[in-house]
XYZ file of N, CA, C and O in Angstrom:
804
model
N -1.287 68.964 171.004
C -0.338 67.889 171.281
C -1.063 66.545 171.470
O -0.557 65.501 171.102
N -2.259 66.606 172.071
C -3.042 65.378 172.221
C -3.428 64.822 170.858
O -3.395 63.602 170.643
N -3.798 65.726 169.941
C -4.156 65.287 168.589
C -2.960 64.625 167.915
O -3.110 63.614 167.222
N -1.776 65.191 168.102
C -0.578 64.619 167.481
C -0.287 63.225 168.037
O 0.062 62.315 167.290
N -0.430 63.066 169.345
C -0.198 61.751 169.946
C -1.181 60.719 169.397
O -0.805 59.577 169.101
N -2.451 61.125 169.217
C -3.456 60.213 168.661
C -3.124 59.846 167.218
O -3.243 58.684 166.807
N -2.710 60.856 166.430
C -2.355 60.606 165.034
C -1.154 59.668 164.939
O -1.131 58.769 164.088
N -0.172 59.873 165.781
C 1.011 59.004 165.775
C 0.657 57.577 166.142
O 1.180 56.624 165.545
N -0.223 57.438 167.123
C -0.642 56.087 167.514
C -1.324 55.373 166.341
O -1.028 54.211 166.054
N -2.220 56.084 165.659
C -2.904 55.498 164.496
C -1.916 55.184 163.372
O -2.004 54.142 162.720
N -0.972 56.099 163.161
C 0.020 55.898 162.109
C 0.867 54.660 162.366
O 1.068 53.828 161.469
N 1.362 54.520 163.580
C 2.244 53.392 163.891
C 1.471 52.079 163.868
O 1.974 51.054 163.407
N 0.232 52.098 164.337
C -0.603 50.895 164.249
C -0.808 50.491 162.793
O -0.748 49.303 162.454
N -1.048 51.490 161.938
C -1.248 51.217 160.519
C 0.030 50.679 159.876
O -0.008 49.738 159.078
N 1.163 51.272 160.221
C 2.440 50.801 159.682
C 2.724 49.365 160.121
O 3.220 48.554 159.338
N 2.395 49.050 161.375
C 2.603 47.687 161.864
C 1.738 46.703 161.072
O 2.193 45.606 160.715
N 0.505 47.089 160.780
C -0.375 46.231 159.995
C 0.168 46.032 158.582
O 0.090 44.933 158.026
N 0.736 47.110 158.004
C 1.310 47.003 156.662
C 2.469 46.024 156.649
O 2.559 45.154 155.777
N 3.379 46.157 157.600
C 4.528 45.253 157.649
C 4.106 43.814 157.938
O 4.690 42.867 157.409
N 3.076 43.656 158.768
C 2.573 42.310 159.045
C 2.021 41.680 157.769
O 2.253 40.496 157.488
N 1.308 42.486 156.973
C 0.788 41.991 155.693
C 1.926 41.669 154.721
O 1.830 40.725 153.928
N 2.994 42.449 154.775
C 4.147 42.179 153.910
C 4.833 40.870 154.296
O 5.355 40.161 153.432
N 4.828 40.561 155.583
C 5.360 39.268 156.024
C 4.482 38.141 155.477
O 4.980 37.132 154.961
N 3.154 38.325 155.587
C 2.222 37.339 155.016
C 2.433 37.210 153.507
O 2.350 36.108 152.951
N 2.709 38.332 152.855
C 2.929 38.326 151.410
C 4.189 37.538 151.047
O 4.218 36.819 150.046
N 5.222 37.671 151.866
C 6.447 36.910 151.630
C 6.187 35.411 151.753
O 6.681 34.608 150.945
N 5.403 35.029 152.759
C 5.068 33.612 152.955
C 4.244 33.094 151.779
O 4.493 31.998 151.255
N 3.273 33.897 151.339
C 2.440 33.499 150.197
C 3.275 33.399 148.928
O 3.037 32.523 148.080
N 4.250 34.272 148.778
C 5.111 34.231 147.594
C 5.937 32.960 147.532
O 6.107 32.370 146.451
N 6.443 32.527 148.671
C 7.198 31.271 148.719
C 6.287 30.105 148.363
O 6.671 29.200 147.600
N 5.068 30.158 148.886
C 4.107 29.095 148.582
C 3.790 29.055 147.085
O 3.703 27.982 146.484
N 3.622 30.248 146.486
C 3.317 30.297 145.047
C 4.470 29.749 144.208
O 4.247 28.975 143.259
N 5.682 30.149 144.547
C 6.835 29.669 143.771
C 6.997 28.154 143.878
O 7.375 27.485 142.907
N 6.703 27.611 145.022
C 6.762 26.155 145.176
C 5.682 25.478 144.348
O 5.909 24.423 143.745
N 4.506 26.078 144.325
C 3.404 25.517 143.536
C 3.743 25.563 142.051
O 3.424 24.624 141.296
N 4.375 26.636 141.622
C 4.781 26.748 140.218
C 5.814 25.675 139.865
O 5.743 25.066 138.784
N 6.751 25.456 140.783
C 7.769 24.427 140.543
C 7.135 23.041 140.501
O 7.497 22.201 139.670
N 6.155 22.819 141.397
C 5.475 21.525 141.427
C 4.630 21.324 140.179
O 4.535 20.198 139.646
N 4.031 22.403 139.697
C 3.211 22.310 138.481
C 4.064 21.924 137.280
O 3.619 21.177 136.395
N 5.288 22.413 137.276
C 6.196 22.090 136.174
C 6.546 20.607 136.152
O 6.869 20.044 135.101
N 6.467 19.961 137.309
C 6.771 18.525 137.391
C 5.522 17.670 137.257
O 5.600 16.441 137.336
N 4.344 18.315 137.079
C 3.110 17.574 136.875
C 2.419 17.119 138.132
O 1.656 16.150 138.116
N 2.634 17.786 139.250
C 1.987 17.423 140.508
C 0.489 17.675 140.432
O 0.034 18.686 139.891
N -0.305 16.756 140.990
C -1.762 16.843 140.916
C -2.326 18.014 141.717
O -3.312 18.635 141.312
N -1.740 18.304 142.867
C -2.275 19.348 143.743
C -1.715 20.734 143.452
O -2.116 21.711 144.064
N -0.786 20.816 142.530
C -0.076 22.078 142.309
C -0.986 23.185 141.789
O -0.839 24.356 142.158
N -1.947 22.830 140.930
C -2.800 23.868 140.349
C -3.665 24.542 141.412
O -3.797 25.780 141.427
N -4.236 23.737 142.307
C -5.056 24.296 143.389
C -4.211 25.151 144.317
O -4.619 26.254 144.708
N -3.039 24.650 144.697
C -2.141 25.405 145.576
C -1.717 26.722 144.936
O -1.640 27.757 145.610
N -1.467 26.686 143.638
C -1.051 27.892 142.923
C -2.174 28.931 142.903
O -1.929 30.121 143.152
N -3.387 28.485 142.636
C -4.527 29.407 142.601
C -4.756 30.052 143.965
O -5.025 31.255 144.067
N -4.650 29.258 145.026
C -4.848 29.784 146.376
C -3.767 30.794 146.740
O -4.052 31.849 147.331
N -2.526 30.473 146.393
C -1.408 31.367 146.709
C -1.529 32.681 145.933
O -1.300 33.765 146.483
N -1.895 32.582 144.664
C -2.049 33.797 143.851
C -3.193 34.668 144.364
O -3.079 35.901 144.385
N -4.279 34.035 144.782
C -5.415 34.787 145.322
C -5.031 35.494 146.625
O -5.412 36.650 146.861
N -4.261 34.803 147.454
C -3.817 35.406 148.708
C -2.879 36.584 148.453
O -2.983 37.630 149.091
N -1.967 36.424 147.494
C -1.055 37.512 147.148
C -1.829 38.737 146.653
O -1.510 39.878 147.032
N -2.822 38.501 145.824
C -3.623 39.611 145.280
C -4.363 40.343 146.397
O -4.397 41.588 146.436
N -4.945 39.583 147.307
C -5.684 40.182 148.424
C -4.753 40.991 149.332
O -5.068 42.127 149.719
N -3.597 40.429 149.648
C -2.642 41.111 150.517
C -2.094 42.373 149.865
O -1.937 43.409 150.520
N -1.810 42.296 148.579
C -1.296 43.469 147.859
C -2.322 44.598 147.881
O -1.970 45.773 148.064
N -3.597 44.251 147.699
C -4.658 45.260 147.770
C -4.776 45.877 149.153
O -4.929 47.093 149.295
N -4.702 45.034 150.195
C -4.779 45.529 151.569
C -3.622 46.483 151.869
O -3.813 47.532 152.501
N -2.417 46.114 151.443
C -1.243 46.953 151.673
C -1.406 48.298 150.983
O -1.113 49.354 151.556
N -1.880 48.283 149.748
C -2.080 49.513 148.995
C -3.095 50.430 149.680
O -2.884 51.654 149.785
N -4.186 49.852 150.173
C -5.219 50.643 150.858
C -4.658 51.276 152.128
O -4.906 52.463 152.409
N -3.901 50.503 152.888
C -3.343 51.025 154.145
C -2.269 52.069 153.886
O -2.143 53.039 154.651
N -1.498 51.895 152.825
C -0.482 52.900 152.501
C -1.135 54.226 152.120
O -0.600 55.306 152.399
N -2.305 54.148 151.495
C -3.061 55.367 151.171
C -3.513 56.059 152.460
O -3.443 57.296 152.576
N -3.958 55.273 153.442
C -4.365 55.834 154.731
C -3.177 56.448 155.461
O -3.303 57.500 156.108
N -2.020 55.799 155.363
C -0.802 56.326 155.988
C -0.453 57.690 155.409
O -0.078 58.619 156.139
N -0.579 57.835 154.095
C -0.298 59.118 153.455
C -1.214 60.213 154.013
O -0.777 61.347 154.234
N -2.482 59.884 154.254
C -3.411 60.848 154.832
C -3.030 61.237 156.254
O -3.107 62.407 156.633
N -2.606 60.249 157.038
C -2.180 60.525 158.411
C -0.933 61.399 158.437
O -0.803 62.301 159.270
N -0.004 61.133 157.524
C 1.216 61.945 157.450
C 0.886 63.390 157.098
O 1.502 64.324 157.619
N -0.087 63.585 156.226
C -0.511 64.932 155.865
C -1.089 65.658 157.079
O -0.796 66.838 157.316
N -1.893 64.961 157.864
C -2.466 65.553 159.074
C -1.373 65.884 160.088
O -1.450 66.910 160.783
N -0.352 65.036 160.176
C 0.749 65.297 161.097
C 1.539 66.533 160.667
O 1.978 67.324 161.510
N 1.722 66.691 159.370
C 2.413 67.891 158.889
C 1.603 69.150 159.206
O 2.164 70.186 159.590
N 0.277 69.058 159.054
C -0.578 70.186 159.407
C -0.463 70.510 160.902
O -0.430 71.680 161.299
N -0.411 69.461 161.707
C -0.265 69.644 163.156
C 1.064 70.300 163.489
O 1.159 71.149 164.376
N 2.098 69.911 162.759
C 3.430 70.503 162.937
C 3.394 72.001 162.660
O 3.944 72.810 163.417
N 2.732 72.392 161.584
C 2.644 73.807 161.232
C 1.826 74.573 162.270
O 2.147 75.727 162.591
N 0.797 73.939 162.804
C -0.019 74.582 163.836
C 0.810 74.842 165.092
O 0.637 75.874 165.758
N 1.707 73.913 165.415
C 2.592 74.093 166.568
C 3.516 75.285 166.359
O 3.731 76.091 167.276
N 4.056 75.402 165.164
C 4.920 76.545 164.859
C 4.145 77.852 164.943
O 4.634 78.840 165.503
N 2.930 77.857 164.391
C 2.111 79.070 164.422
C 1.806 79.482 165.859
O 1.814 80.680 166.186
N 1.529 78.498 166.714
C 1.242 78.784 168.117
C 2.409 79.503 168.780
O 2.222 80.481 169.510
N 3.614 79.050 168.500
C 4.779 79.660 169.128
C 5.040 81.068 168.590
O 5.485 81.953 169.332
N 4.744 81.300 167.318
C 4.893 82.643 166.766
C 3.883 83.597 167.411
O 4.206 84.764 167.692
N 2.659 83.100 167.654
C 1.640 83.911 168.318
C 2.073 84.242 169.737
O 1.919 85.383 170.215
N 2.619 83.249 170.427
C 3.132 83.479 171.788
C 4.183 84.580 171.788
O 4.177 85.473 172.644
N 5.073 84.523 170.828
C 6.161 85.503 170.765
C 5.633 86.921 170.550
O 6.158 87.896 171.100
N 4.570 87.042 169.747
C 4.022 88.361 169.443
C 3.196 88.927 170.584
O 3.248 90.130 170.860
N 2.425 88.062 171.264
C 1.420 88.558 172.207
C 1.882 88.591 173.661
O 1.327 89.345 174.467
N 2.847 87.745 174.034
C 3.307 87.722 175.419
C 4.533 88.613 175.525
O 5.591 88.296 174.980
N 4.413 89.712 176.242
C 5.481 90.704 176.290
C 6.472 90.445 177.422
O 7.631 90.839 177.321
N 6.020 89.805 178.501
C 6.913 89.538 179.628
C 7.880 88.411 179.267
O 7.460 87.291 178.986
N 9.175 88.731 179.288
C 10.195 87.771 178.840
C 10.217 86.510 179.701
O 10.308 85.392 179.182
N 10.115 86.688 181.013
C 10.165 85.522 181.904
C 8.980 84.602 181.669
O 9.124 83.375 181.607
N 7.808 85.191 181.550
C 6.604 84.391 181.284
C 6.705 83.704 179.927
O 6.297 82.543 179.759
N 7.296 84.412 178.970
C 7.467 83.864 177.632
C 8.379 82.647 177.642
O 8.137 81.644 176.974
N 9.456 82.748 178.428
C 10.393 81.628 178.554
C 9.724 80.400 179.170
O 9.963 79.267 178.748
N 8.879 80.654 180.164
C 8.176 79.543 180.812
C 7.220 78.858 179.832
O 7.106 77.635 179.807
N 6.529 79.670 179.041
C 5.629 79.095 178.045
C 6.390 78.286 177.007
O 5.946 77.214 176.584
N 7.569 78.812 176.609
C 8.382 78.095 175.625
C 8.829 76.745 176.162
O 8.816 75.741 175.445
N 9.240 76.710 177.426
C 9.663 75.446 178.023
C 8.482 74.489 178.160
O 8.632 73.275 178.004
N 7.293 75.047 178.432
C 6.096 74.210 178.525
C 5.806 73.547 177.184
O 5.535 72.336 177.117
N 5.901 74.322 176.113
C 5.698 73.773 174.772
C 6.761 72.729 174.470
O 6.468 71.653 173.938
N 7.991 73.050 174.789
C 9.092 72.123 174.496
C 8.913 70.799 175.232
O 9.135 69.720 174.674
N 8.497 70.871 176.488
C 8.291 69.640 177.253
C 7.166 68.798 176.667
O 7.229 67.559 176.674
N 6.124 69.448 176.133
C 5.063 68.697 175.460
C 5.611 68.010 174.209
O 5.254 66.866 173.911
N 6.474 68.707 173.469
C 7.086 68.111 172.282
C 7.899 66.881 172.669
O 7.830 65.835 172.022
N 8.666 67.005 173.741
C 9.486 65.881 174.201
C 8.620 64.717 174.675
O 8.953 63.547 174.448
N 7.511 65.043 175.299
C 6.602 64.000 175.773
C 6.013 63.212 174.609
O 5.944 61.976 174.646
N 5.597 63.932 173.555
C 5.060 63.261 172.369
C 6.132 62.413 171.705
O 5.877 61.295 171.245
N 7.365 62.925 171.666
C 8.470 62.155 171.097
C 8.695 60.872 171.871
O 8.941 59.808 171.297
N 8.611 60.960 173.186
C 8.782 59.786 174.044
C 7.703 58.747 173.744
O 7.993 57.547 173.606
N 6.469 59.203 173.617
C 5.358 58.298 173.308
C 5.600 57.611 171.972
O 5.411 56.398 171.835
N 6.023 58.393 170.979
C 6.253 57.828 169.652
C 7.318 56.742 169.678
O 7.156 55.668 169.089
N 8.428 57.011 170.346
C 9.510 56.034 170.398
C 9.072 54.741 171.074
O 9.425 53.647 170.633
N 8.297 54.870 172.153
C 7.809 53.672 172.835
C 6.887 52.860 171.924
O 6.984 51.624 171.874
N 5.995 53.554 171.211
C 5.082 52.858 170.307
C 5.837 52.172 169.172
O 5.532 51.032 168.801
N 6.827 52.857 168.605
C 7.598 52.284 167.503
C 8.412 51.075 167.970
O 8.500 50.069 167.271
N 9.013 51.177 169.143
C 9.793 50.051 169.656
C 8.903 48.835 169.911
O 9.292 47.694 169.643
N 7.700 49.091 170.441
C 6.773 47.989 170.708
C 6.340 47.324 169.398
O 6.272 46.098 169.303
N 6.063 48.147 168.388
C 5.657 47.607 167.091
C 6.782 46.787 166.469
O 6.547 45.705 165.916
N 7.992 47.297 166.549
C 9.125 46.571 165.970
C 9.349 45.238 166.687
O 9.672 44.226 166.058
N 9.152 45.245 168.002
C 9.300 43.998 168.765
C 8.275 42.959 168.309
O 8.612 41.790 168.109
N 7.032 43.390 168.126
C 5.982 42.466 167.667
C 6.329 41.894 166.290
O 6.200 40.680 166.056
N 6.784 42.757 165.390
C 7.107 42.310 164.037
C 8.326 41.403 164.021
O 8.375 40.436 163.250
N 9.303 41.691 164.854
C 10.496 40.837 164.933
C 10.134 39.435 165.408
O 10.662 38.438 164.903
N 9.209 39.364 166.363
C 8.743 38.058 166.850
C 8.035 37.291 165.730
O 8.215 36.071 165.596
N 7.242 37.996 164.934
C 6.557 37.358 163.796
C 7.561 36.823 162.787
O 7.405 35.720 162.253
N 8.568 37.611 162.486
C 9.589 37.198 161.520
C 10.299 35.945 162.008
O 10.504 34.989 161.243
N 10.684 35.919 163.269
C 11.370 34.752 163.831
C 10.482 33.510 163.741
O 10.968 32.414 163.443
N 9.192 33.703 163.988
C 8.254 32.573 163.921
C 8.156 32.029 162.500
O 8.205 30.799 162.288
N 8.021 32.923 161.520
C 7.894 32.483 160.122
C 9.176 31.830 159.615
O 9.129 30.832 158.884
N 10.329 32.370 159.989
C 11.604 31.784 159.563
C 11.802 30.420 160.195
O 12.347 29.500 159.570
N 11.349 30.273 161.443
C 11.453 28.971 162.116
C 10.602 27.926 161.400
O 10.975 26.751 161.322
N 9.478 28.355 160.836
C 8.609 27.435 160.106
C 9.194 27.079 158.739
O 9.055 25.948 158.276
N 9.809 28.091 158.103
C 10.300 27.880 156.738
C 11.467 28.848 156.493
O 11.251 30.053 156.328
N 12.670 28.341 156.432
C 13.849 29.200 156.277
C 13.893 29.911 154.918
O 14.534 30.951 154.789
N 13.200 29.369 153.927
C 13.189 29.998 152.607
C 12.520 31.375 152.625
O 12.809 32.233 151.785
N 11.638 31.574 153.588
C 10.923 32.847 153.701
C 11.890 33.990 153.999
O 11.646 35.141 153.611
N 13.000 33.692 154.669
C 13.939 34.723 155.101
C 14.340 35.662 153.962
O 14.434 36.890 154.137
N 14.606 35.117 152.790
C 15.100 35.922 151.668
C 14.056 36.897 151.129
O 14.410 37.844 150.419
N 12.783 36.695 151.474
C 11.709 37.528 150.903
C 11.051 38.437 151.927
O 10.129 39.184 151.583
N 11.528 38.411 153.152
C 10.906 39.222 154.198
C 11.247 40.703 154.022
O 12.338 41.049 153.581
N 10.324 41.605 154.381
C 10.584 43.047 154.233
C 11.547 43.540 155.301
O 11.663 42.953 156.376
N 12.242 44.623 154.990
C 13.099 45.275 155.971
C 12.221 46.151 156.859
O 11.490 47.006 156.374
N 12.287 45.904 158.156
C 11.439 46.636 159.086
C 12.113 47.945 159.478
O 13.169 47.946 160.104
N 11.480 49.065 159.108
C 12.030 50.385 159.429
C 11.038 51.213 160.244
O 11.085 52.436 160.243
N 10.171 50.513 160.945
C 9.119 51.206 161.678
C 9.645 51.855 162.947
O 9.017 52.743 163.498
N 10.782 51.465 163.421
C 11.273 51.945 164.719
C 12.698 52.456 164.644
O 13.538 52.109 165.436
N 12.977 53.300 163.671
C 14.309 53.872 163.571
C 14.596 54.770 164.771
O 13.783 55.597 165.147
N 15.788 54.615 165.326
C 16.187 55.461 166.443
C 16.603 56.838 165.947
O 17.144 56.963 164.859
N 16.390 57.881 166.749
C 16.814 59.220 166.333
C 18.316 59.261 166.093
O 19.076 58.721 166.879
N 18.786 59.910 165.034
C 20.211 59.961 164.727
C 20.982 60.900 165.620
O 22.187 60.767 165.768
N 20.301 61.884 166.221
C 20.996 62.888 167.013
C 21.042 62.503 168.472
O 20.078 62.009 169.037
N 22.188 62.777 169.110
C 22.331 62.487 170.536
C 21.453 63.402 171.369
O 21.164 63.124 172.534
N 21.030 64.534 170.807
C 20.201 65.477 171.541
C 18.780 64.970 171.712
O 18.049 65.436 172.564
N 18.369 64.035 170.869
C 16.998 63.544 170.914
C 16.899 62.415 171.918
O 16.967 61.255 171.596
N 16.769 62.767 173.188
C 16.725 61.798 174.264
C 15.281 61.526 174.661
O 14.376 62.274 174.321
N 15.103 60.469 175.446
C 13.767 60.137 175.923
C 13.477 60.889 177.209
O 14.329 61.021 178.072
N 12.245 61.353 177.352
C 11.840 62.039 178.564
C 10.507 61.481 179.016
O 9.644 61.204 178.216
N 10.349 61.340 180.328
C 9.058 60.952 180.868
C 8.215 62.209 180.985
O 8.743 63.314 181.018
N 6.886 62.078 181.058
C 6.036 63.264 181.110
C 6.361 64.195 182.270
O 6.115 65.382 182.203
N 6.912 63.681 183.388
C 7.169 64.509 184.549
C 8.541 65.158 184.537
O 8.848 65.982 185.374
N 9.404 64.781 183.606
C 10.765 65.293 183.603
C 10.876 66.536 182.754
O 10.044 66.805 181.907
N 11.966 67.275 182.969
C 12.228 68.479 182.201
C 13.458 68.277 181.342
O 14.271 67.405 181.597
N 13.591 69.098 180.354
C 14.741 69.008 179.474
C 16.004 69.315 180.252
O 16.002 70.133 181.169
N 17.158 68.646 179.943
C 18.400 68.898 180.649
C 18.845 70.339 180.462
O 18.754 70.900 179.381
N 19.307 70.919 181.575
C 19.811 72.284 181.508
C 18.717 73.325 181.438
O 18.968 74.477 181.091
N 17.479 72.930 181.802
C 16.365 73.866 181.681
C 16.564 75.075 182.582
O 16.270 76.203 182.207
N 17.063 74.856 183.802
C 17.248 75.949 184.741
C 18.242 76.968 184.203
O 18.071 78.174 184.363
N 19.264 76.475 183.562
C 20.296 77.367 183.036
C 19.791 78.172 181.860
O 20.313 79.244 181.558
N 18.748 77.655 181.178
C 18.255 78.335 179.988
C 17.060 79.240 180.251
O 16.520 79.849 179.355
N 16.615 79.303 181.505
C 15.414 80.091 181.779
C 15.604 81.568 181.488
O 14.634 82.286 181.284
N 16.849 82.030 181.529
C 17.103 83.438 181.274
C 17.290 83.752 179.793
O 17.465 84.896 179.408
N 17.236 82.716 178.950
C 17.412 82.929 177.519
C 16.207 83.661 176.952
O 15.075 83.351 177.293
N 16.442 84.621 176.067
C 15.355 85.413 175.494
C 14.463 84.557 174.620
O 14.897 83.598 174.006
N 13.192 84.930 174.527
C 12.225 84.139 173.785
C 12.548 84.071 172.300
O 12.056 83.194 171.607
N 13.360 84.968 171.795
C 13.703 84.913 170.382
C 14.346 83.599 170.016
O 14.263 83.137 168.890
N 14.978 82.960 171.016
C 15.523 81.623 170.806
C 14.570 80.566 171.318
O 14.294 79.579 170.659
N 14.045 80.791 172.519
C 13.226 79.763 173.169
C 11.946 79.494 172.415
O 11.491 78.351 172.324
N 11.358 80.531 171.842
C 10.074 80.343 171.162
C 10.206 79.542 169.894
O 9.230 79.045 169.364
N 11.402 79.404 169.382
C 11.601 78.695 168.127
C 11.896 77.210 168.340
O 12.297 76.524 167.425
N 11.686 76.725 169.573
C 11.938 75.312 169.845
C 10.764 74.494 169.342
O 9.978 73.962 170.112
N 10.625 74.422 168.056
C 9.532 73.669 167.462
C 9.918 72.212 167.332
O 11.083 71.846 167.442
N 8.918 71.372 167.067
C 9.192 69.945 166.934
C 10.049 69.639 165.724
O 10.649 68.581 165.635
N 10.120 70.550 164.757
C 10.965 70.301 163.590
C 12.434 70.530 163.910
O 13.308 69.986 163.253
N 12.719 71.356 164.945
C 14.104 71.637 165.293
C 14.557 70.862 166.514
O 15.720 70.515 166.639
N 13.655 70.629 167.460
C 14.043 69.959 168.700
C 13.980 68.448 168.555
O 14.954 67.737 168.749
N 12.796 67.969 168.204
C 12.608 66.526 168.058
C 11.775 66.255 166.831
O 10.549 66.276 166.904
N 12.403 66.028 165.693
C 11.676 65.714 164.485
C 11.077 64.333 164.641
O 11.795 63.368 164.881
N 9.780 64.231 164.487
C 9.100 62.955 164.716
C 9.210 62.078 163.475
O 8.267 61.856 162.742
N 10.410 61.597 163.264
C 10.672 60.766 162.094
C 11.111 61.629 160.930
O 10.737 62.791 160.838
N 11.900 61.076 160.055
C 12.465 61.849 158.954
C 11.409 62.321 157.980
O 11.632 63.239 157.205
N 10.216 61.711 157.993
C 9.183 62.066 157.015
C 8.393 63.275 157.437
O 7.692 63.872 156.652
N 8.421 63.647 158.730
C 7.498 64.660 159.226
C 8.122 66.043 159.197
O 9.162 66.258 159.713
C-alpha cells in the first residue's frame, strides 16, 4: 500500500506537470498565431516572434510527449500493484482458517485501500487547484488564451456515492455490523471493487 501511495503521488505530480505544459503550449500557440498574422501585414518583428513561438511549441510538445510516456509506465506499475493486492487477499482466504481473524484481516486491508483513496483524492484536488489558479492568471493576461486551454481532468470526483473519504484513523461505515460476514465476501474487497483509483486503473 505504501508503494501504491508513492506511485500515485508521482503520477499526479507528473500529470500536473503535463497540464501545466499544455497551458504554456496554449499561450505559445496564441503568440504564434499573432506572429503569423503580423507577418502577413509585413511587421518587422514578426519573423523573430514567430521563430521563438514555434521553437517554444516544439520544446513543449516534446516535453509533454516524454512525460506522457512516463505516465504510461506509472500506470502499468499501478496495475501490477492492483493485481498484487488481489493476490494477497486470495492468499489470506486460503491460509487463514479462523473466520473471525479472516474478517479482521479483510477489514484491515479494506481500510488501507480507503486510506490510499483518501490520499489520492487530496493530491488530485490540490493539483487541480494549482492548475485552475494558473488558468485564471493566463486568462487575466490574455483572454484569447481561453479558447485554447486544455480541459483539466486530473481531479475527477468518484461517480459512486459509496466512494467516500476516510481519514487514516477512521473505519468504514457499518464495519461493526459486517464483522460477522464470512470471508468469502470480505476477502474480495479489493481496490477494483471498493475504491477504483481512477477509471484508468
